[in-house]
Coordinates of N, CA and C in Angstrom, one line a residue:
M1 N 0.8 -1.2 0.0 CA 0.0 0.0 0.0 C 0.9 1.2 0.0
K2 N 1.9 1.2 0.9 CA 2.8 2.5 1.0 C 3.5 2.6 -0.4
S3 N 3.9 1.5 -1.0 CA 4.5 1.7 -2.2 C 3.7 2.3 -3.4
L4 N 2.5 1.9 -3.3 CA 1.5 2.4 -4.3 C 1.3 3.9 -4.1
L5 N 1.1 4.3 -2.8 CA 0.9 5.7 -2.5 C 2.2 6.5 -2.9
A6 N 3.3 5.9 -2.7 CA 4.6 6.6 -3.2 C 4.6 6.8 -4.7
S7 N 4.1 5.7 -5.4 CA 4.1 5.7 -6.9 C 3.2 6.8 -7.4
L8 N 2.1 6.9 -6.7 CA 1.1 7.9 -7.0 C 1.6 9.4 -6.6
D9 N 2.6 9.4 -5.9 CA 3.1 10.7 -5.3 C 2.0 11.5 -4.5
F10 N 1.2 10.6 -3.7 CA 0.2 11.2 -3.0 C 0.6 12.0 -1.8
D11 N 0.0 13.2 -1.8 CA 0.2 14.2 -0.7 C -0.9 14.2 0.2
P12 N -0.9 13.7 1.4 CA -2.0 13.6 2.3 C -2.6 15.0 2.8
D13 N -1.8 16.1 2.5 CA -2.2 17.4 2.9 C -3.0 18.1 1.7
F14 N -2.9 17.5 0.5 CA -3.5 18.1 -0.7 C -4.9 18.5 -0.5
L15 N -5.7 17.5 -0.1 CA -7.1 17.9 0.0 C -7.4 18.8 1.2
Q16 N -6.7 18.6 2.3 CA -7.0 19.5 3.4 C -6.8 21.1 3.0
E17 N -5.7 21.3 2.3 CA -5.4 22.6 1.9 C -6.5 23.2 1.0
D18 N -7.1 22.4 0.1 CA -8.2 22.8 -0.7 C -9.5 23.0 0.1
M19 N -9.7 22.1 1.1 CA -10.9 22.2 1.9 C -10.8 23.6 2.7
D20 N -9.7 23.8 3.2 CA -9.5 25.1 4.1 C -9.8 26.3 3.3
H21 N -9.3 26.3 2.1 CA -9.5 27.4 1.1 C -10.9 27.6 0.9
C22 N -11.7 26.6 0.4 CA -13.0 26.7 0.0 C -13.9 27.0 1.3
L23 N -13.7 26.4 2.4 CA -14.5 26.7 3.6 C -14.3 28.2 4.1
T24 N -13.0 28.6 4.1 CA -12.8 29.9 4.5 C -13.4 31.1 3.6
L25 N -13.1 30.9 2.3 CA -13.7 31.9 1.3 C -15.2 31.8 1.3
G26 N -15.7 30.6 1.3 CA -17.2 30.4 1.3 C -17.9 31.1 2.5
F27 N -17.3 30.9 3.7 CA -17.8 31.5 4.9 C -17.9 33.0 4.8
R28 N -17.0 33.6 4.1 CA -16.9 35.1 3.9 C -17.7 35.6 2.8
E29 N -18.3 34.8 2.1 CA -19.1 35.3 0.9 C -20.4 36.0 1.2
T30 N -21.0 36.4 0.1 CA -22.2 37.2 0.2 C -23.4 36.5 0.7
P31 N -24.5 37.1 1.1 CA -25.8 36.4 1.5 C -26.3 35.6 0.3
E32 N -26.3 36.1 -0.9 CA -26.7 35.5 -2.1 C -26.0 34.1 -2.3
F33 N -24.6 34.2 -2.1 CA -23.8 33.0 -2.2 C -24.3 32.0 -1.2
Q34 N -24.4 32.4 0.1 CA -24.8 31.6 1.2 C -26.2 30.9 0.8
D35 N -27.1 31.7 0.3 CA -28.5 31.2 -0.1 C -28.4 30.1 -1.1
R36 N -27.5 30.3 -2.1 CA -27.5 29.3 -3.2 C -26.8 28.0 -2.6
A37 N -25.8 28.1 -1.8 CA -25.2 26.9 -1.1 C -26.3 26.2 -0.3
A38 N -27.1 27.0 0.6 CA -28.1 26.4 1.4 C -29.2 25.7 0.6
W39 N -29.6 26.3 -0.6 CA -30.6 25.7 -1.4 C -30.2 24.2 -1.8
V40 N -28.9 24.1 -2.3 CA -28.3 22.9 -2.7 C -28.4 21.9 -1.6
M41 N -27.9 22.3 -0.4 CA -27.8 21.4 0.7 C -29.2 20.8 1.2
K42 N -30.2 21.7 1.0 CA -31.5 21.4 1.4 C -32.4 20.7 0.3
A43 N -31.9 20.6 -0.9 CA -32.7 20.1 -2.0 C -33.0 18.6 -1.8
P44 N -34.2 18.2 -2.1 CA -34.5 16.8 -2.0 C -33.6 15.9 -2.7
K45 N -33.1 16.2 -3.9 CA -32.3 15.3 -4.6 C -30.9 15.2 -3.9
T46 N -30.5 16.2 -3.2 CA -29.2 16.1 -2.4 C -29.5 15.2 -1.2
S47 N -30.6 15.3 -0.6 CA -30.9 14.5 0.5 C -31.1 13.1 0.1
S48 N -31.7 12.8 -1.1 CA -31.8 11.4 -1.6 C -30.4 10.8 -1.9
F49 N -29.5 11.6 -2.4 CA -28.2 11.2 -2.8 C -27.4 10.9 -1.4
L50 N -27.7 11.6 -0.4 CA -26.9 11.4 0.8 C -27.6 10.3 1.7
D51 N -28.8 9.9 1.4 CA -29.6 9.0 2.3 C -28.9 7.7 2.3
S52 N -28.8 7.1 3.5 CA -28.1 5.9 3.7 C -28.7 4.6 2.9
D53 N -29.9 4.8 2.4 CA -30.5 3.6 1.6 C -30.5 4.0 0.1
S54 N -29.9 5.0 -0.3 CA -29.9 5.5 -1.7 C -29.2 4.5 -2.7
G55 N -28.2 3.7 -2.2 CA -27.6 2.8 -3.1 C -26.6 3.6 -4.0
S56 N -25.9 2.9 -5.0 CA -24.9 3.5 -5.9 C -25.7 4.5 -6.8
K57 N -25.1 5.8 -7.0 CA -25.7 6.7 -7.7 C -24.9 7.8 -8.1
L58 N -25.1 8.5 -9.3 CA -24.4 9.6 -9.7 C -25.4 10.8 -9.7
L59 N -24.9 11.9 -9.2 CA -25.7 13.2 -9.2 C -24.9 14.2 -9.8
V60 N -25.4 14.8 -10.9 CA -24.9 16.0 -11.5 C -25.6 17.2 -11.1
V61 N -24.8 18.2 -10.6 CA -25.4 19.4 -10.0 C -25.1 20.6 -11.0
N62 N -26.0 21.2 -11.7 CA -25.8 22.3 -12.5 C -26.1 23.6 -11.7
G63 N -25.1 24.4 -11.4 CA -25.3 25.5 -10.6 C -25.9 26.7 -11.3
N64 N -25.9 26.7 -12.7 CA -26.6 27.8 -13.5 C -26.3 29.2 -12.9
H65 N -25.1 29.4 -12.7 CA -24.6 30.6 -12.0 C -23.3 31.1 -12.8
D66 N -22.9 32.3 -12.5 CA -21.7 32.9 -13.1 C -20.5 32.1 -12.7
A67 N -20.0 31.4 -13.7 CA -18.8 30.5 -13.4 C -17.5 31.2 -13.4
T68 N -17.5 32.6 -13.5 CA -16.2 33.3 -13.3 C -15.9 33.7 -12.0
H69 N -16.7 33.5 -11.0 CA -16.4 33.8 -9.6 C -15.2 33.1 -9.1
F70 N -14.6 33.7 -8.1 CA -13.3 33.0 -7.6 C -13.6 31.7 -6.9
I71 N -14.8 31.6 -6.3 CA -15.2 30.3 -5.7 C -16.7 30.2 -6.0
S72 N -17.2 28.9 -6.3 CA -18.5 28.7 -6.5 C -19.2 28.3 -5.3
P73 N -20.6 28.5 -5.2 CA -21.3 28.1 -4.0 C -21.2 26.6 -3.9
L74 N -21.1 25.9 -5.1 CA -21.1 24.5 -5.1 C -19.7 23.9 -4.5
S75 N -18.6 24.7 -4.7 CA -17.4 24.3 -4.1 C -17.5 24.4 -2.6
Y76 N -18.2 25.4 -2.0 CA -18.5 25.5 -0.7 C -19.3 24.3 -0.1
V77 N -20.3 23.9 -0.9 CA -21.2 22.7 -0.5 C -20.3 21.5 -0.5
C78 N -19.5 21.2 -1.5 CA -18.6 20.0 -1.5 C -17.7 20.1 -0.3
A79 N -17.2 21.2 0.0 CA -16.2 21.2 1.2 C -17.0 21.0 2.5
K80 N -18.1 21.5 2.6 CA -18.9 21.3 3.9 C -19.3 19.9 4.0
L81 N -19.8 19.2 2.9 CA -20.3 17.8 2.9 C -19.1 16.9 3.2
T82 N -17.9 17.2 2.6 CA -16.7 16.4 2.8 C -16.3 16.6 4.3
D83 N -16.3 17.8 4.8 CA -16.0 18.0 6.2 C -16.9 17.3 7.2
Y84 N -18.1 17.3 6.9 CA -19.1 16.6 7.7 C -18.9 15.1 7.6
M85 N -18.7 14.5 6.5 CA -18.4 13.1 6.3 C -17.1 12.6 6.9
S86 N -16.1 13.5 7.0 CA -14.8 13.1 7.5 C -14.7 12.6 8.9
V87 N -15.8 12.9 9.7 CA -15.9 12.4 11.1 C -16.5 11.0 11.2
S88 N -17.0 10.5 10.1 CA -17.6 9.2 10.1 C -16.6 8.1 10.0
D89 N -16.7 7.1 10.8 CA -15.8 5.8 10.6 C -16.4 4.9 9.6
E90 N -17.6 5.1 9.1 CA -18.3 4.2 8.2 C -18.2 4.5 6.7
I91 N -17.9 5.8 6.4 CA -17.9 6.3 5.0 C -16.5 6.5 4.6
I92 N -16.2 6.1 3.4 CA -15.0 6.5 2.6 C -15.4 7.7 1.8
C93 N -14.8 8.9 2.0 CA -15.2 10.1 1.3 C -13.9 10.5 0.4
L94 N -14.2 10.7 -0.9 CA -13.2 11.0 -1.8 C -13.6 12.4 -2.5
T95 N -12.7 13.3 -2.5 CA -13.1 14.7 -3.0 C -11.9 15.3 -3.8
Y96 N -12.3 16.0 -4.8 CA -11.4 16.7 -5.7 C -12.0 18.0 -6.2
F97 N -11.3 19.1 -6.0 CA -11.8 20.5 -6.4 C -11.0 20.9 -7.7
C98 N -11.6 20.6 -8.9 CA -10.9 21.0 -10.1 C -10.5 22.4 -10.3
S99 N -11.4 23.3 -9.7 CA -11.2 24.7 -9.9 C -9.8 25.2 -9.1
R100 N -9.4 24.3 -8.2 CA -8.1 24.7 -7.4 C -6.9 24.3 -8.2
H101 N -7.1 23.5 -9.3 CA -6.0 23.0 -10.1 C -6.3 23.2 -11.5
T102 N -6.0 24.3 -12.1 CA -6.5 24.6 -13.4 C -5.3 24.8 -14.4
N103 N -4.2 25.1 -14.1 CA -3.1 25.5 -15.0 C -2.2 24.4 -15.2
E104 N -2.2 23.6 -16.3 CA -1.4 22.5 -16.6 C 0.2 23.0 -16.8
W105 N 0.3 24.2 -17.1 CA 1.7 24.7 -17.2 C 2.4 24.7 -15.9
R106 N 1.7 25.1 -14.9 CA 2.3 25.2 -13.5 C 2.1 23.8 -12.8
D107 N 1.0 23.1 -13.1 CA 0.7 21.9 -12.4 C 0.4 20.8 -13.5
P108 N 1.3 20.0 -13.9 CA 1.1 19.0 -15.0 C -0.1 18.0 -14.6
R109 N -0.4 18.0 -13.3 CA -1.5 17.1 -12.9 C -2.9 17.8 -12.8
A110 N -3.0 18.9 -13.4 CA -4.3 19.7 -13.5 C -5.2 19.2 -14.7
N111 N -5.6 17.9 -14.5 CA -6.3 17.3 -15.5 C -7.0 16.0 -15.0
A112 N -7.6 15.2 -16.0 CA -8.3 14.0 -15.4 C -7.4 13.0 -14.8
Q113 N -6.1 12.8 -15.3 CA -5.3 11.9 -14.7 C -4.8 12.4 -13.2
G114 N -4.7 13.7 -13.0 CA -4.4 14.1 -11.7 C -5.5 13.9 -10.8
L115 N -6.8 14.2 -11.3 CA -8.0 14.0 -10.5 C -8.1 12.5 -10.2
L116 N -7.9 11.5 -11.0 CA -8.0 10.2 -10.8 C -6.9 9.7 -9.8
A117 N -5.7 10.2 -10.0 CA -4.6 9.8 -9.0 C -4.9 10.3 -7.7
Q118 N -5.4 11.4 -7.5 CA -5.8 12.0 -6.1 C -6.9 11.1 -5.5
L119 N -8.0 10.8 -6.2 CA -9.0 10.0 -5.7 C -8.5 8.6 -5.3
T120 N -7.6 8.0 -6.1 CA -7.0 6.7 -5.9 C -6.1 6.8 -4.6
G121 N -5.4 7.8 -4.4 CA -4.6 8.0 -3.2 C -5.4 8.1 -2.1
Q122 N -6.5 8.9 -2.1 CA -7.4 9.1 -0.9 C -7.9 7.8 -0.6
L123 N -8.4 7.0 -1.6 CA -9.0 5.7 -1.4 C -8.0 4.7 -0.7
L124 N -6.8 4.6 -1.1 CA -5.9 3.7 -0.5 C -5.5 4.1 0.9
S125 N -5.4 5.4 1.1 CA -5.0 6.0 2.5 C -6.0 5.7 3.4
Q126 N -7.3 5.8 3.0 CA -8.4 5.6 4.0 C -8.7 4.2 4.3
L127 N -8.2 3.2 3.5 CA -8.3 1.8 3.8 C -7.5 1.4 5.1
K128 N -6.4 2.2 5.4 CA -5.6 1.8 6.5 C -5.7 2.9 7.7
S129 N -6.8 3.7 7.6 CA -7.1 4.5 8.6 C -8.4 4.4 9.2
K130 N -8.8 5.3 10.2 CA -10.1 5.2 10.7 C -10.3 4.0 11.6
K131 N -11.5 3.7 12.1 CA -11.7 2.6 13.0 C -12.4 1.4 12.4
R132 N -12.6 1.5 11.0 CA -13.3 0.4 10.4 C -12.4 -0.8 10.4
K133 N -13.0 -1.9 10.2 CA -12.3 -3.1 10.2 C -11.2 -3.1 9.1
R134 N -10.0 -3.4 9.4 CA -8.9 -3.3 8.5 C -9.2 -4.2 7.2
F135 N -8.9 -3.6 6.1 CA -9.1 -4.3 4.8 C -7.9 -4.1 3.9
D136 N -7.3 -5.3 3.5 CA -6.1 -5.3 2.7 C -6.5 -5.9 1.4
P137 N -6.7 -5.0 0.3 CA -7.0 -5.5 -1.0 C -5.9 -6.4 -1.6
D138 N -6.4 -7.4 -2.4 CA -5.5 -8.2 -3.2 C -5.0 -7.4 -4.4
L139 N -3.8 -6.9 -4.4 CA -3.3 -6.2 -5.5 C -2.3 -6.9 -6.4
S140 N -2.4 -8.3 -6.3 CA -1.5 -9.2 -7.1 C -1.7 -9.1 -8.6
S141 N -3.0 -8.6 -8.9 CA -3.3 -8.5 -10.4 C -2.5 -7.2 -11.0
L142 N -2.0 -6.4 -10.2 CA -1.2 -5.3 -10.6 C 0.2 -5.6 -10.8
S143 N 0.7 -5.4 -12.0 CA 2.1 -6.0 -12.3 C 3.1 -4.9 -12.0
I144 N 4.4 -5.4 -11.9 CA 5.5 -4.4 -11.7 C 5.4 -3.2 -12.7
E145 N 5.0 -3.6 -13.9 CA 5.0 -2.6 -15.0 C 3.9 -1.6 -14.5
D146 N 2.8 -2.1 -13.9 CA 1.7 -1.1 -13.5 C 2.3 -0.1 -12.5
Q147 N 3.0 -0.6 -11.6 CA 3.6 0.3 -10.5 C 4.5 1.3 -11.2
S148 N 5.3 0.9 -12.1 CA 6.2 1.7 -12.8 C 5.4 2.7 -13.5
A149 N 4.4 2.4 -14.2 CA 3.5 3.3 -15.0 C 2.9 4.3 -14.1
L150 N 2.5 3.9 -12.8 CA 1.8 4.9 -11.9 C 2.9 6.0 -11.7
E151 N 4.1 5.7 -11.5 CA 5.0 6.7 -11.3 C 5.1 7.7 -12.5
N152 N 4.7 7.3 -13.7 CA 4.8 8.1 -14.9 C 3.4 8.7 -15.2
D153 N 2.5 8.7 -14.2 CA 1.2 9.3 -14.4 C 0.5 8.6 -15.5
D154 N 0.5 7.3 -15.6 CA -0.1 6.5 -16.6 C -1.7 6.4 -16.3
Y155 N -2.5 6.9 -17.2 CA -3.9 6.9 -16.9 C -4.5 5.5 -16.7
A156 N -4.1 4.6 -17.7 CA -4.7 3.2 -17.7 C -4.3 2.4 -16.4
A157 N -3.1 2.6 -16.0 CA -2.5 1.9 -14.7 C -3.3 2.5 -13.5
T158 N -3.5 3.8 -13.4 CA -4.2 4.4 -12.3 C -5.6 3.9 -12.2
W159 N -6.3 3.9 -13.4 CA -7.7 3.4 -13.3 C -7.7 1.9 -12.9
R160 N -6.8 1.1 -13.4 CA -6.7 -0.3 -12.9 C -6.6 -0.4 -11.4
T161 N -5.8 0.5 -10.9 CA -5.6 0.4 -9.4 C -6.9 0.9 -8.7
F162 N -7.4 1.9 -9.1 CA -8.6 2.4 -8.5 C -9.8 1.4 -8.7
E163 N -10.0 0.8 -9.8 CA -11.1 -0.1 -10.1 C -10.8 -1.4 -9.2
T164 N -9.6 -1.8 -9.3 CA -9.3 -3.1 -8.5 C -9.6 -3.0 -7.0
V165 N -9.3 -1.9 -6.4 CA -9.6 -1.7 -4.9 C -11.1 -1.6 -4.8
I166 N -11.8 -0.7 -5.6 CA -13.2 -0.4 -5.4 C -14.0 -1.9 -5.5
K167 N -13.6 -2.7 -6.4 CA -14.4 -3.9 -6.7 C -14.1 -4.9 -5.5
Q168 N -13.2 -4.7 -4.7 CA -12.8 -5.7 -3.6 C -13.4 -5.1 -2.3
L169 N -13.9 -4.0 -2.2 CA -14.3 -3.5 -0.9 C -15.5 -4.4 -0.3
P170 N -15.4 -4.5 0.9 CA -16.4 -5.4 1.6 C -17.9 -4.9 1.3
R171 N -18.7 -6.0 1.2 CA -20.1 -5.7 0.9 C -20.7 -4.7 2.0
G172 N -21.4 -3.8 1.4 CA -22.1 -2.8 2.3 C -21.2 -1.5 2.5
T173 N -19.9 -1.5 2.0 CA -19.1 -0.3 2.2 C -19.7 0.9 1.5
V174 N -19.6 2.1 2.0 CA -20.2 3.2 1.4 C -19.0 4.1 1.0
V175 N -19.0 4.5 -0.2 CA -17.9 5.4 -0.9 C -18.7 6.6 -1.4
V176 N -18.4 7.7 -1.0 CA -19.0 8.9 -1.5 C -17.9 9.8 -2.1
C177 N -18.1 10.1 -3.3 CA -17.1 10.9 -4.1 C -17.7 12.3 -4.5
F178 N -16.9 13.4 -4.3 CA -17.3 14.7 -4.8 C -16.3 15.2 -5.8
I179 N -16.7 15.5 -7.0 CA -15.8 16.1 -8.0 C -16.5 17.5 -8.3
D180 N -15.8 18.5 -8.0 CA -16.3 19.8 -8.0 C -15.8 20.6 -9.2
A181 N -16.6 21.3 -9.8 CA -16.3 22.2 -11.0 C -15.6 21.4 -12.2
L182 N -16.2 20.4 -12.6 CA -15.5 19.6 -13.7 C -15.4 20.4 -14.9
T183 N -16.2 21.4 -15.1 CA -16.1 22.2 -16.3 C -14.7 22.6 -16.7
V184 N -13.9 22.8 -15.6 CA -12.5 23.3 -15.8 C -11.7 22.3 -16.6
Y185 N -12.1 21.0 -16.5 CA -11.4 20.0 -17.3 C -12.1 19.5 -18.5
E186 N -13.1 20.3 -18.9 CA -13.8 20.0 -20.2 C -13.5 21.0 -21.3
N187 N -12.3 21.6 -21.2 CA -12.0 22.5 -22.4 C -11.4 21.6 -23.4
S188 N -11.0 22.2 -24.6 CA -10.7 21.4 -25.7 C -9.5 20.4 -25.5
A189 N -8.5 21.0 -24.8 CA -7.3 20.2 -24.5 C -7.6 19.0 -23.5
R190 N -8.5 19.1 -22.7 CA -8.7 18.1 -21.6 C -10.0 17.3 -21.8
K191 N -10.9 17.8 -22.7 CA -12.2 17.1 -22.8 C -12.2 15.6 -23.0
Q192 N -11.4 15.2 -23.9 CA -11.3 13.7 -24.3 C -11.0 12.9 -23.1
D193 N -9.9 13.2 -22.3 CA -9.6 12.4 -21.3 C -10.6 12.5 -20.0
T194 N -11.2 13.7 -19.9 CA -12.2 13.9 -18.9 C -13.4 13.0 -19.2
S195 N -13.9 13.1 -20.3 CA -15.1 12.2 -20.8 C -14.9 10.8 -20.6
A196 N -13.6 10.4 -21.0 CA -13.3 8.9 -21.0 C -13.2 8.5 -19.4
L197 N -12.7 9.3 -18.5 CA -12.8 9.0 -17.1 C -14.2 9.0 -16.6
M198 N -15.0 9.9 -16.9 CA -16.4 9.9 -16.4 C -17.3 8.8 -17.0
K199 N -17.0 8.3 -18.2 CA -17.7 7.2 -18.7 C -17.3 5.9 -17.8
K200 N -16.1 5.7 -17.6 CA -15.6 4.6 -16.8 C -16.2 4.7 -15.3
L201 N -16.2 5.9 -14.8 CA -16.7 6.0 -13.4 C -18.2 5.8 -13.4
S202 N -19.0 6.3 -14.4 CA -20.4 6.1 -14.5 C -20.8 4.6 -14.7
R203 N -19.9 3.8 -15.5 CA -20.2 2.4 -15.7 C -19.9 1.7 -14.4
L204 N -18.9 2.1 -13.6 CA -18.5 1.5 -12.3 C -19.8 1.7 -11.4
I205 N -20.3 2.9 -11.4 CA -21.4 3.2 -10.4 C -22.6 2.3 -10.9
R206 N -22.9 2.3 -12.1 CA -24.1 1.5 -12.7 C -24.0 0.0 -12.3
K207 N -22.7 -0.5 -12.3 CA -22.6 -2.0 -12.1 C -22.3 -2.3 -10.6
S208 N -22.1 -1.3 -9.7 CA -21.9 -1.6 -8.3 C -23.1 -2.1 -7.7
K209 N -23.0 -3.4 -7.1 CA -24.2 -4.0 -6.5 C -23.9 -4.3 -5.0
T210 N -22.7 -4.6 -4.7 CA -22.4 -5.1 -3.4 C -21.9 -3.9 -2.4
L211 N -21.5 -2.8 -3.1 CA -21.1 -1.7 -2.3 C -21.8 -0.5 -2.7
D212 N -21.9 0.5 -2.0 CA -22.6 1.7 -2.2 C -21.7 2.8 -2.7
L213 N -21.6 3.0 -4.0 CA -20.7 4.0 -4.6 C -21.6 5.2 -5.1
R214 N -21.3 6.3 -4.6 CA -22.1 7.6 -4.9 C -21.1 8.6 -5.3
C215 N -21.3 9.3 -6.4 CA -20.6 10.4 -6.9 C -21.5 11.6 -7.2
M216 N -21.1 12.7 -6.7 CA -21.7 14.1 -7.0 C -20.6 14.8 -7.7
V217 N -21.0 15.2 -9.0 CA -20.3 16.0 -9.9 C -20.9 17.4 -10.1
T218 N -20.2 18.5 -9.7 CA -20.8 19.8 -9.9 C -20.3 20.6 -11.0
Y219 N -21.1 21.5 -11.4 CA -20.7 22.5 -12.5 C -21.2 23.9 -11.9
P220 N -20.3 24.9 -11.9 CA -20.8 26.2 -11.5 C -21.9 26.7 -12.5
G221 N -21.7 26.5 -13.7 CA -22.7 26.8 -14.8 C -23.5 25.6 -15.1
R222 N -23.2 25.0 -16.3 CA -23.9 23.8 -16.7 C -23.0 22.8 -17.3
S223 N -23.4 21.5 -17.2 CA -22.7 20.5 -17.8 C -23.0 20.4 -19.3
N224 N -21.9 20.3 -20.2 CA -22.2 20.2 -21.5 C -22.0 18.8 -22.1
Y225 N -21.4 17.9 -21.4 CA -21.0 16.6 -21.9 C -21.5 15.4 -21.1
S226 N -22.2 15.7 -20.0 CA -22.6 14.5 -19.1 C -23.5 13.5 -19.8
D227 N -24.3 14.0 -20.8 CA -25.2 13.1 -21.5 C -24.4 12.1 -22.3
M228 N -23.1 12.2 -22.5 CA -22.2 11.5 -23.3 C -21.5 10.3 -22.4
W229 N -21.9 10.3 -21.1 CA -21.1 9.4 -20.2 C -21.7 8.0 -20.2
G230 N -22.7 7.8 -20.9 CA -23.2 6.4 -21.1 C -24.1 5.9 -19.9
I231 N -24.7 6.9 -19.3 CA -25.6 6.5 -18.1 C -26.9 7.3 -18.2
E232 N -28.0 6.7 -18.0 CA -29.4 7.3 -18.1 C -29.6 8.1 -16.9
F233 N -29.9 9.4 -17.1 CA -30.3 10.2 -15.9 C -31.7 10.2 -15.7
D234 N -32.2 9.0 -15.2 CA -33.6 8.8 -15.0 C -34.1 8.7 -13.6
G235 N -33.1 9.2 -12.7 CA -33.5 9.2 -11.3 C -33.2 8.0 -10.5
R236 N -32.8 6.9 -11.2 CA -32.5 5.7 -10.5 C -30.9 5.7 -10.2
K237 N -30.1 5.3 -11.2 CA -28.7 5.2 -11.0 C -28.0 6.6 -11.2
A238 N -28.8 7.5 -11.8 CA -28.2 8.8 -12.1 C -29.3 9.8 -12.1
D239 N -29.0 11.1 -11.7 CA -29.9 12.2 -11.7 C -29.2 13.5 -11.9
K240 N -30.0 14.6 -12.1 CA -29.5 15.8 -12.3 C -30.2 16.8 -11.4
L241 N -29.5 17.7 -10.7 CA -30.2 18.8 -9.9 C -29.8 20.1 -10.6
E242 N -30.9 20.9 -10.8 CA -30.8 22.2 -11.4 C -31.1 23.3 -10.4
V243 N -30.0 24.0 -10.2 CA -30.1 25.1 -9.2 C -30.8 26.3 -9.9
P244 N -31.9 26.8 -9.3 CA -32.6 28.0 -10.0 C -31.6 29.2 -10.2
E245 N -31.9 29.9 -11.2 CA -31.0 31.2 -11.4 C -31.2 32.1 -10.2
H246 N -32.3 32.2 -9.6 CA -32.6 33.0 -8.4 C -33.2 32.1 -7.3
V247 N -32.6 32.2 -6.1 CA -33.1 31.3 -5.1 C -33.5 32.2 -3.8

């Protein structure tokens, strides 16, 4: 496990720094900002997504708001929900804030591969923490070449690692994932890899039977490509939440 985390170059402080940023800025924002965040938190579809009996599900949240703001109300929502879930010993919570990592020139991992690597690192690190019964996944199917590929930010090897662990989680395990402001990774240079990742993740959610895999994906404005992910937004395995222009 340690060697995989090292191969992923996983920084355990990465998420906390993003969380602190979003929580601090969000708390200082305008009443309108706070109202939009509160509306999302109280929305029935959010409650259904978070409900203990909801099962595996994908929820896309369209903020329908000015996407040029320094921080979105949805970033604040994701940070607050992650902070809330972090105290639970029963939930594995994975979170990534795309809007905090936008410039590939300064940060080569500001893309779908970096997103996946961070989620995989968070997943692996939480298996050996908290008070849940210790679980050691069988990683024998990952070759030496896979581990070497992880060090080189290989997308296929990173997905194999993530999927291998997810599929072995004990029956009834709850994994909740928040991917905030995915719009950032849907520009022309990153759209193809981002769509490929979301197709794989949507398929994994759709096929998850023994564990509870939920993923909330947010957009400050609107999603342009979620209908291409190969999952039906019919309210069962996947749904969409539209935030009103005025709340």
